[in-house]
CSV table of C-alpha atoms in Angstrom, one decimal:
chain,number,residue,atom,x,y,z
R,792,UNK,CA,1.7,9.2,16.4
R,793,UNK,CA,1.7,12.4,18.5
R,794,UNK,CA,4.1,12.3,21.4
R,795,UNK,CA,6.5,9.7,19.9
R,796,UNK,CA,9.3,12.2,19.8
R,797,UNK,CA,9.5,13.0,16.1
R,798,UNK,CA,10.0,16.8,16.3
R,799,UNK,CA,12.3,16.6,19.3
R,800,UNK,CA,14.5,13.9,17.7
R,801,UNK,CA,14.5,15.8,14.3
R,802,UNK,CA,15.4,19.1,15.9
R,803,UNK,CA,18.2,17.5,18.0
R,804,UNK,CA,19.7,15.9,14.9
R,805,UNK,CA,19.3,19.2,13.0
R,806,UNK,CA,21.3,21.0,15.7
R,807,UNK,CA,24.0,18.3,15.2
R,808,UNK,CA,24.2,19.2,11.5
R,809,UNK,CA,21.5,17.0,9.9
R,810,UNK,CA,19.0,18.5,7.5
R,811,UNK,CA,15.5,19.1,8.8
R,812,UNK,CA,13.3,19.1,5.7
R,813,UNK,CA,9.9,19.6,7.4
R,814,UNK,CA,7.9,18.7,10.5
R,815,UNK,CA,5.3,15.9,10.5
R,816,UNK,CA,4.5,16.2,6.8
R,817,UNK,CA,6.7,15.5,3.8
R,818,UNK,CA,5.7,14.7,0.2
R,819,UNK,CA,7.4,11.5,-0.9
R,820,UNK,CA,8.2,10.6,-4.5
R,821,UNK,CA,8.1,6.8,-4.3
R,822,UNK,CA,9.6,6.3,-7.7
R,823,UNK,CA,12.7,8.6,-7.2
R,824,UNK,CA,12.9,7.9,-3.4
R,825,UNK,CA,13.0,11.6,-2.6
R,826,UNK,CA,11.2,13.7,-0.1
R,827,UNK,CA,10.0,17.3,-0.6
R,828,UNK,CA,9.3,19.7,2.2
R,829,UNK,CA,5.8,20.8,3.2
R,830,UNK,CA,5.7,24.5,4.1
R,831,UNK,CA,5.0,24.0,7.8
R,832,UNK,CA,6.8,25.1,10.9
R,833,UNK,CA,8.3,22.7,13.3
R,834,UNK,CA,6.2,22.3,16.4
R,835,UNK,CA,7.9,21.4,19.7
R,836,UNK,CA,6.3,20.7,23.1
R,837,UNK,CA,7.5,22.4,26.3
R,838,UNK,CA,8.7,19.0,27.5
R,839,UNK,CA,11.4,19.0,24.8
R,840,UNK,CA,13.1,22.0,26.4
R,841,UNK,CA,15.4,20.1,28.8
R,842,UNK,CA,16.1,17.5,26.1
R,843,UNK,CA,17.3,20.1,23.6
R,844,UNK,CA,19.0,22.4,26.0
R,845,UNK,CA,18.6,26.1,26.8
R,846,UNK,CA,21.1,27.3,24.1
R,847,UNK,CA,19.1,25.7,21.3
R,848,UNK,CA,15.8,26.6,22.9
R,849,UNK,CA,16.7,30.3,23.1
R,850,UNK,CA,17.7,30.2,19.4
R,851,UNK,CA,14.4,28.7,18.5
R,852,UNK,CA,12.4,31.3,20.5
R,853,UNK,CA,14.5,34.1,18.9
R,854,UNK,CA,13.9,33.0,15.3
R,855,UNK,CA,12.1,35.6,13.2
R,856,UNK,CA,8.9,33.5,12.6
R,857,UNK,CA,9.0,31.8,16.0
R,858,UNK,CA,5.6,31.6,17.6
R,859,UNK,CA,4.8,30.3,21.0
R,860,UNK,CA,1.4,28.5,21.5
R,861,UNK,CA,0.1,26.7,24.6
R,862,UNK,CA,2.1,23.6,23.9
R,863,UNK,CA,5.4,25.1,22.9
R,864,UNK,CA,7.1,27.0,20.1
R,865,UNK,CA,6.6,26.8,16.3
R,866,UNK,CA,9.6,27.7,14.2
R,867,UNK,CA,11.1,27.4,10.7
R,868,UNK,CA,14.4,25.4,11.0
R,869,UNK,CA,16.0,27.2,8.1
R,870,UNK,CA,16.0,30.4,10.2
R,871,UNK,CA,18.4,28.8,12.6
R,872,UNK,CA,21.1,27.8,10.1
R,873,UNK,CA,23.1,29.6,7.5
R,874,UNK,CA,22.2,26.9,5.0
R,875,UNK,CA,19.7,27.4,2.2
R,876,UNK,CA,16.4,25.8,2.7
R,877,UNK,CA,16.4,22.3,1.3
R,878,UNK,CA,13.5,21.7,-1.2
R,879,UNK,CA,14.1,18.0,-1.9
R,880,UNK,CA,16.3,15.4,-0.5
R,881,UNK,CA,17.0,11.8,-1.4
R,882,UNK,CA,15.7,9.3,1.2
R,883,UNK,CA,18.2,6.9,2.9
R,884,UNK,CA,15.8,5.1,5.2
R,885,UNK,CA,12.4,5.5,6.8
R,886,UNK,CA,12.1,5.4,10.6
R,887,UNK,CA,8.8,4.6,12.2
R,888,UNK,CA,8.7,5.9,15.7
R,889,UNK,CA,6.6,3.9,18.2
R,890,UNK,CA,5.4,5.7,21.3
R,891,UNK,CA,3.8,3.2,23.7
R,892,UNK,CA,6.1,0.2,23.6
R,893,UNK,CA,8.8,-1.1,25.8
R,894,UNK,CA,12.3,0.2,24.9
R,895,UNK,CA,13.9,-2.1,22.4
R,896,UNK,CA,16.7,-1.9,19.8
R,897,UNK,CA,15.9,-0.4,16.4
R,898,UNK,CA,14.7,-3.2,14.1
R,899,UNK,CA,14.4,-3.6,10.4
R,900,UNK,CA,10.7,-3.9,9.3
R,901,UNK,CA,9.6,-6.4,6.7
R,902,UNK,CA,8.6,-4.5,3.6
R,903,UNK,CA,5.0,-6.0,3.7
R,904,UNK,CA,4.5,-4.9,7.3
R,905,UNK,CA,6.1,-1.5,6.4
R,906,UNK,CA,3.5,-0.9,3.6
R,907,UNK,CA,0.7,-1.4,6.1
R,908,UNK,CA,2.3,0.7,8.8
R,909,UNK,CA,2.8,3.5,6.2
R,910,UNK,CA,-0.8,3.3,4.8
R,911,UNK,CA,-2.3,5.0,7.8
R,912,UNK,CA,-0.1,8.1,7.2
R,913,UNK,CA,-0.6,8.3,3.4
R,914,UNK,CA,-2.9,11.0,2.0
R,915,UNK,CA,-3.4,8.9,-1.1
R,916,UNK,CA,-5.0,6.2,1.1
R,917,UNK,CA,-7.4,8.6,2.7
R,918,UNK,CA,-8.3,10.3,-0.5
R,919,UNK,CA,-8.3,7.4,-3.1
R,920,UNK,CA,-8.4,4.2,-1.1
R,921,UNK,CA,-6.2,1.2,-0.4
R,922,UNK,CA,-5.9,0.2,-4.1
R,923,UNK,CA,-4.4,3.5,-5.0
R,924,UNK,CA,-2.0,3.6,-2.1
R,925,UNK,CA,-0.6,0.1,-2.2
R,926,UNK,CA,1.5,0.4,-5.4
R,927,UNK,CA,3.5,3.5,-4.5
R,928,UNK,CA,3.9,2.4,-0.9
R,929,UNK,CA,5.1,-1.0,-2.0
R,930,UNK,CA,7.7,0.7,-4.3
R,931,UNK,CA,8.8,2.8,-1.4
R,932,UNK,CA,9.1,-0.2,1.0
R,933,UNK,CA,11.0,-2.3,-1.5
R,934,UNK,CA,13.4,0.6,-2.4
R,935,UNK,CA,14.4,1.7,1.1
R,936,UNK,CA,15.1,0.1,4.5
R,937,UNK,CA,12.4,0.8,7.0
R,938,UNK,CA,13.1,0.6,10.7
R,939,UNK,CA,11.0,0.8,13.8
R,940,UNK,CA,12.4,2.7,16.7
R,941,UNK,CA,10.7,2.9,20.1
R,942,UNK,CA,10.6,6.1,22.0
R,943,UNK,CA,13.3,6.3,24.6
R,944,UNK,CA,16.0,8.6,25.9
R,945,UNK,CA,16.9,11.2,23.2
R,946,UNK,CA,20.6,10.2,23.3
R,947,UNK,CA,19.7,6.5,22.7
R,948,UNK,CA,17.4,7.4,19.8
R,949,UNK,CA,20.1,9.6,18.2
R,950,UNK,CA,22.7,6.8,18.6
R,951,UNK,CA,20.3,4.4,16.9
R,952,UNK,CA,20.0,6.7,13.9
R,953,UNK,CA,23.6,7.6,13.7
R,954,UNK,CA,24.5,3.8,13.7
R,955,UNK,CA,22.7,3.6,10.3
R,956,UNK,CA,25.4,5.7,8.7
R,957,UNK,CA,23.0,7.9,6.9
R,958,UNK,CA,22.7,11.7,7.1
R,959,UNK,CA,19.0,11.9,6.1
R,960,UNK,CA,16.4,12.8,8.7
Protein backbone atom coordinates (compact mmCIF):
# COMPACT_ATOMS: atom_id res chain seq x y z
CA UNK A 1 0.00 0.00 0.00
CA UNK A 2 1.09 3.59 -0.59
CA UNK A 3 3.20 5.08 2.16
CA UNK A 4 4.44 1.73 3.48
CA UNK A 5 8.04 2.63 2.66
CA UNK A 6 8.62 0.40 -0.38
CA UNK A 7 10.50 2.93 -2.52
CA UNK A 8 12.48 4.41 0.37
CA UNK A 9 13.55 0.98 1.62
CA UNK A 10 14.40 -0.26 -1.89
CA UNK A 11 16.40 2.91 -2.69
CA UNK A 12 18.29 2.70 0.59
CA UNK A 13 19.18 -0.96 -0.02
CA UNK A 14 20.15 -0.07 -3.60
CA UNK A 15 22.56 2.57 -2.29
CA UNK A 16 24.08 -0.17 -0.11
CA UNK A 17 24.79 -2.37 -3.15
CA UNK A 18 21.54 -4.30 -3.67
CA UNK A 19 19.89 -4.44 -7.08
CA UNK A 20 16.85 -2.27 -7.61
CA UNK A 21 14.90 -3.95 -10.38
CA UNK A 22 11.90 -1.62 -10.55
CA UNK A 23 9.54 0.44 -8.43
CA UNK A 24 6.09 -0.78 -7.40
CA UNK A 25 5.60 -3.00 -10.44
CA UNK A 26 7.49 -6.15 -11.40
CA UNK A 27 6.48 -9.01 -13.63
CA UNK A 28 6.79 -12.32 -11.80
CA UNK A 29 7.42 -15.66 -13.42
CA UNK A 30 5.84 -17.95 -10.84
CA UNK A 31 7.21 -21.12 -12.43
CA UNK A 32 10.83 -19.98 -12.64
CA UNK A 33 10.62 -17.77 -9.51
CA UNK A 34 12.06 -14.77 -11.34
CA UNK A 35 11.12 -11.12 -11.51
CA UNK A 36 11.39 -8.89 -14.56
CA UNK A 37 11.56 -5.12 -14.40
CA UNK A 38 8.74 -2.86 -15.48
CA UNK A 39 9.98 0.22 -17.35
CA UNK A 40 8.99 2.70 -14.68
CA UNK A 41 10.96 5.26 -12.71
CA UNK A 42 11.35 5.01 -8.95
CA UNK A 43 9.09 7.51 -7.19
CA UNK A 44 10.17 8.93 -3.87
CA UNK A 45 8.35 11.26 -1.54
CA UNK A 46 9.97 14.35 -0.09
CA UNK A 47 9.65 12.75 3.38
CA UNK A 48 12.28 10.19 2.31
CA UNK A 49 14.97 12.85 1.92
CA UNK A 50 16.22 12.86 5.54
CA UNK A 51 16.07 9.05 5.65
CA UNK A 52 18.22 8.62 2.54
CA UNK A 53 20.61 11.50 3.23
CA UNK A 54 21.62 14.55 1.22
CA UNK A 55 24.42 12.83 -0.71
CA UNK A 56 22.13 10.19 -2.23
CA UNK A 57 19.28 12.70 -2.65
CA UNK A 58 21.57 15.01 -4.66
CA UNK A 59 22.66 12.11 -6.88
CA UNK A 60 19.00 11.25 -7.50
CA UNK A 61 18.13 14.83 -8.46
CA UNK A 62 21.17 15.02 -10.77
CA UNK A 63 20.31 11.81 -12.68
CA UNK A 64 19.72 12.46 -16.40
CA UNK A 65 16.06 11.44 -16.42
CA UNK A 66 15.26 12.68 -12.90
CA UNK A 67 12.02 14.59 -12.72
CA UNK A 68 10.64 16.33 -9.67
CA UNK A 69 6.87 16.34 -9.23
CA UNK A 70 4.78 17.71 -6.35
CA UNK A 71 5.45 14.72 -4.11
CA UNK A 72 9.16 14.21 -4.80
CA UNK A 73 11.59 12.98 -7.45
CA UNK A 74 11.18 10.26 -10.06
CA UNK A 75 14.38 8.61 -11.31
CA UNK A 76 15.83 5.53 -13.00
CA UNK A 77 18.04 3.65 -10.53
CA UNK A 78 20.40 2.39 -13.24
CA UNK A 79 21.47 5.99 -13.87
CA UNK A 80 23.00 6.10 -10.38
CA UNK A 81 25.19 3.05 -10.72
CA UNK A 82 27.88 1.84 -13.05
CA UNK A 83 26.15 -1.52 -13.30
CA UNK A 84 24.15 -2.62 -16.34
CA UNK A 85 20.41 -2.54 -15.94
CA UNK A 86 19.12 -5.85 -14.62
CA UNK A 87 16.36 -7.26 -16.80
CA UNK A 88 15.52 -10.32 -14.74
CA UNK A 89 16.51 -11.57 -11.31
CA UNK A 90 15.86 -14.76 -9.35
CA UNK A 91 13.59 -14.21 -6.36
CA UNK A 92 14.92 -15.11 -2.92
CA UNK A 93 11.88 -14.07 -0.88
CA UNK A 94 8.85 -11.83 -1.02
CA UNK A 95 8.38 -9.11 1.57
CA UNK A 96 4.92 -7.72 2.27
CA UNK A 97 5.21 -4.27 3.82
CA UNK A 98 2.43 -3.29 6.17
CA UNK A 99 1.84 0.39 6.79
CA UNK A 100 -0.63 0.88 9.62
CA UNK A 101 0.31 -1.72 12.20
CA UNK A 102 2.22 -1.61 15.47
CA UNK A 103 5.94 -2.26 14.94
CA UNK A 104 6.73 -5.93 15.21
CA UNK A 105 9.50 -8.30 14.14
CA UNK A 106 9.43 -9.58 10.59
CA UNK A 107 7.34 -12.76 10.46
CA UNK A 108 7.07 -15.65 8.04
CA UNK A 109 3.62 -15.74 6.41
CA UNK A 110 1.76 -19.02 5.94
CA UNK A 111 1.63 -19.81 2.18
CA UNK A 112 -2.19 -19.87 2.14
CA UNK A 113 -2.40 -16.44 3.76
CA UNK A 114 0.33 -15.20 1.45
CA UNK A 115 -1.66 -16.20 -1.65
CA UNK A 116 -4.60 -14.10 -0.54
CA UNK A 117 -2.37 -11.19 0.46
CA UNK A 118 -0.76 -11.26 -3.00
CA UNK A 119 -4.07 -11.61 -4.86
CA UNK A 120 -4.97 -7.96 -4.38
CA UNK A 121 -1.74 -6.95 -6.16
CA UNK A 122 -2.02 -9.39 -9.05
CA UNK A 123 -2.98 -8.11 -12.50
CA UNK A 124 -4.16 -11.61 -13.42
CA UNK A 125 -6.73 -11.43 -10.61
CA UNK A 126 -8.09 -8.08 -11.79
CA UNK A 127 -8.18 -9.10 -15.44
CA UNK A 128 -9.17 -12.80 -15.35
CA UNK A 129 -10.51 -13.44 -11.85
CA UNK A 130 -9.64 -15.45 -8.79
CA UNK A 131 -9.66 -18.84 -10.55
CA UNK A 132 -6.92 -17.72 -12.95
CA UNK A 133 -4.81 -16.04 -10.26
CA UNK A 134 -4.79 -18.80 -7.62
CA UNK A 135 -2.62 -21.45 -9.39
CA UNK A 136 0.38 -19.21 -10.19
CA UNK A 137 0.17 -17.39 -6.84
CA UNK A 138 0.04 -20.75 -5.04
CA UNK A 139 3.12 -21.85 -6.95
CA UNK A 140 4.88 -18.65 -5.94
CA UNK A 141 3.85 -18.92 -2.27
CA UNK A 142 4.93 -22.57 -2.10
CA UNK A 143 8.26 -21.87 -3.83
CA UNK A 144 9.47 -18.89 -1.81
CA UNK A 145 9.42 -17.71 1.77
CA UNK A 146 7.06 -14.77 2.17
CA UNK A 147 7.51 -12.40 5.08
CA UNK A 148 5.49 -9.58 6.54
CA UNK A 149 7.37 -6.51 7.71
CA UNK A 150 5.70 -3.56 9.37
CA UNK A 151 6.77 -0.03 8.60
CA UNK A 152 9.25 1.27 11.12
CA UNK A 153 12.54 3.11 11.27
CA UNK A 154 14.45 2.62 8.02
CA UNK A 155 17.47 1.13 9.80
CA UNK A 156 15.28 -1.48 11.54
CA UNK A 157 13.60 -2.44 8.24
CA UNK A 158 17.01 -2.76 6.55
CA UNK A 159 18.36 -4.91 9.38
CA UNK A 160 15.34 -7.21 9.11
CA UNK A 161 15.98 -7.80 5.42
CA UNK A 162 19.73 -8.18 5.84
CA UNK A 163 19.07 -10.84 8.48
CA UNK A 164 17.49 -13.00 5.77
CA UNK A 165 20.88 -13.41 4.13
CA UNK A 166 19.52 -12.66 0.67
CA UNK A 167 20.68 -10.00 -1.77
CA UNK A 168 17.40 -9.71 -3.66
CA UNK A 169 15.27 -6.61 -3.25
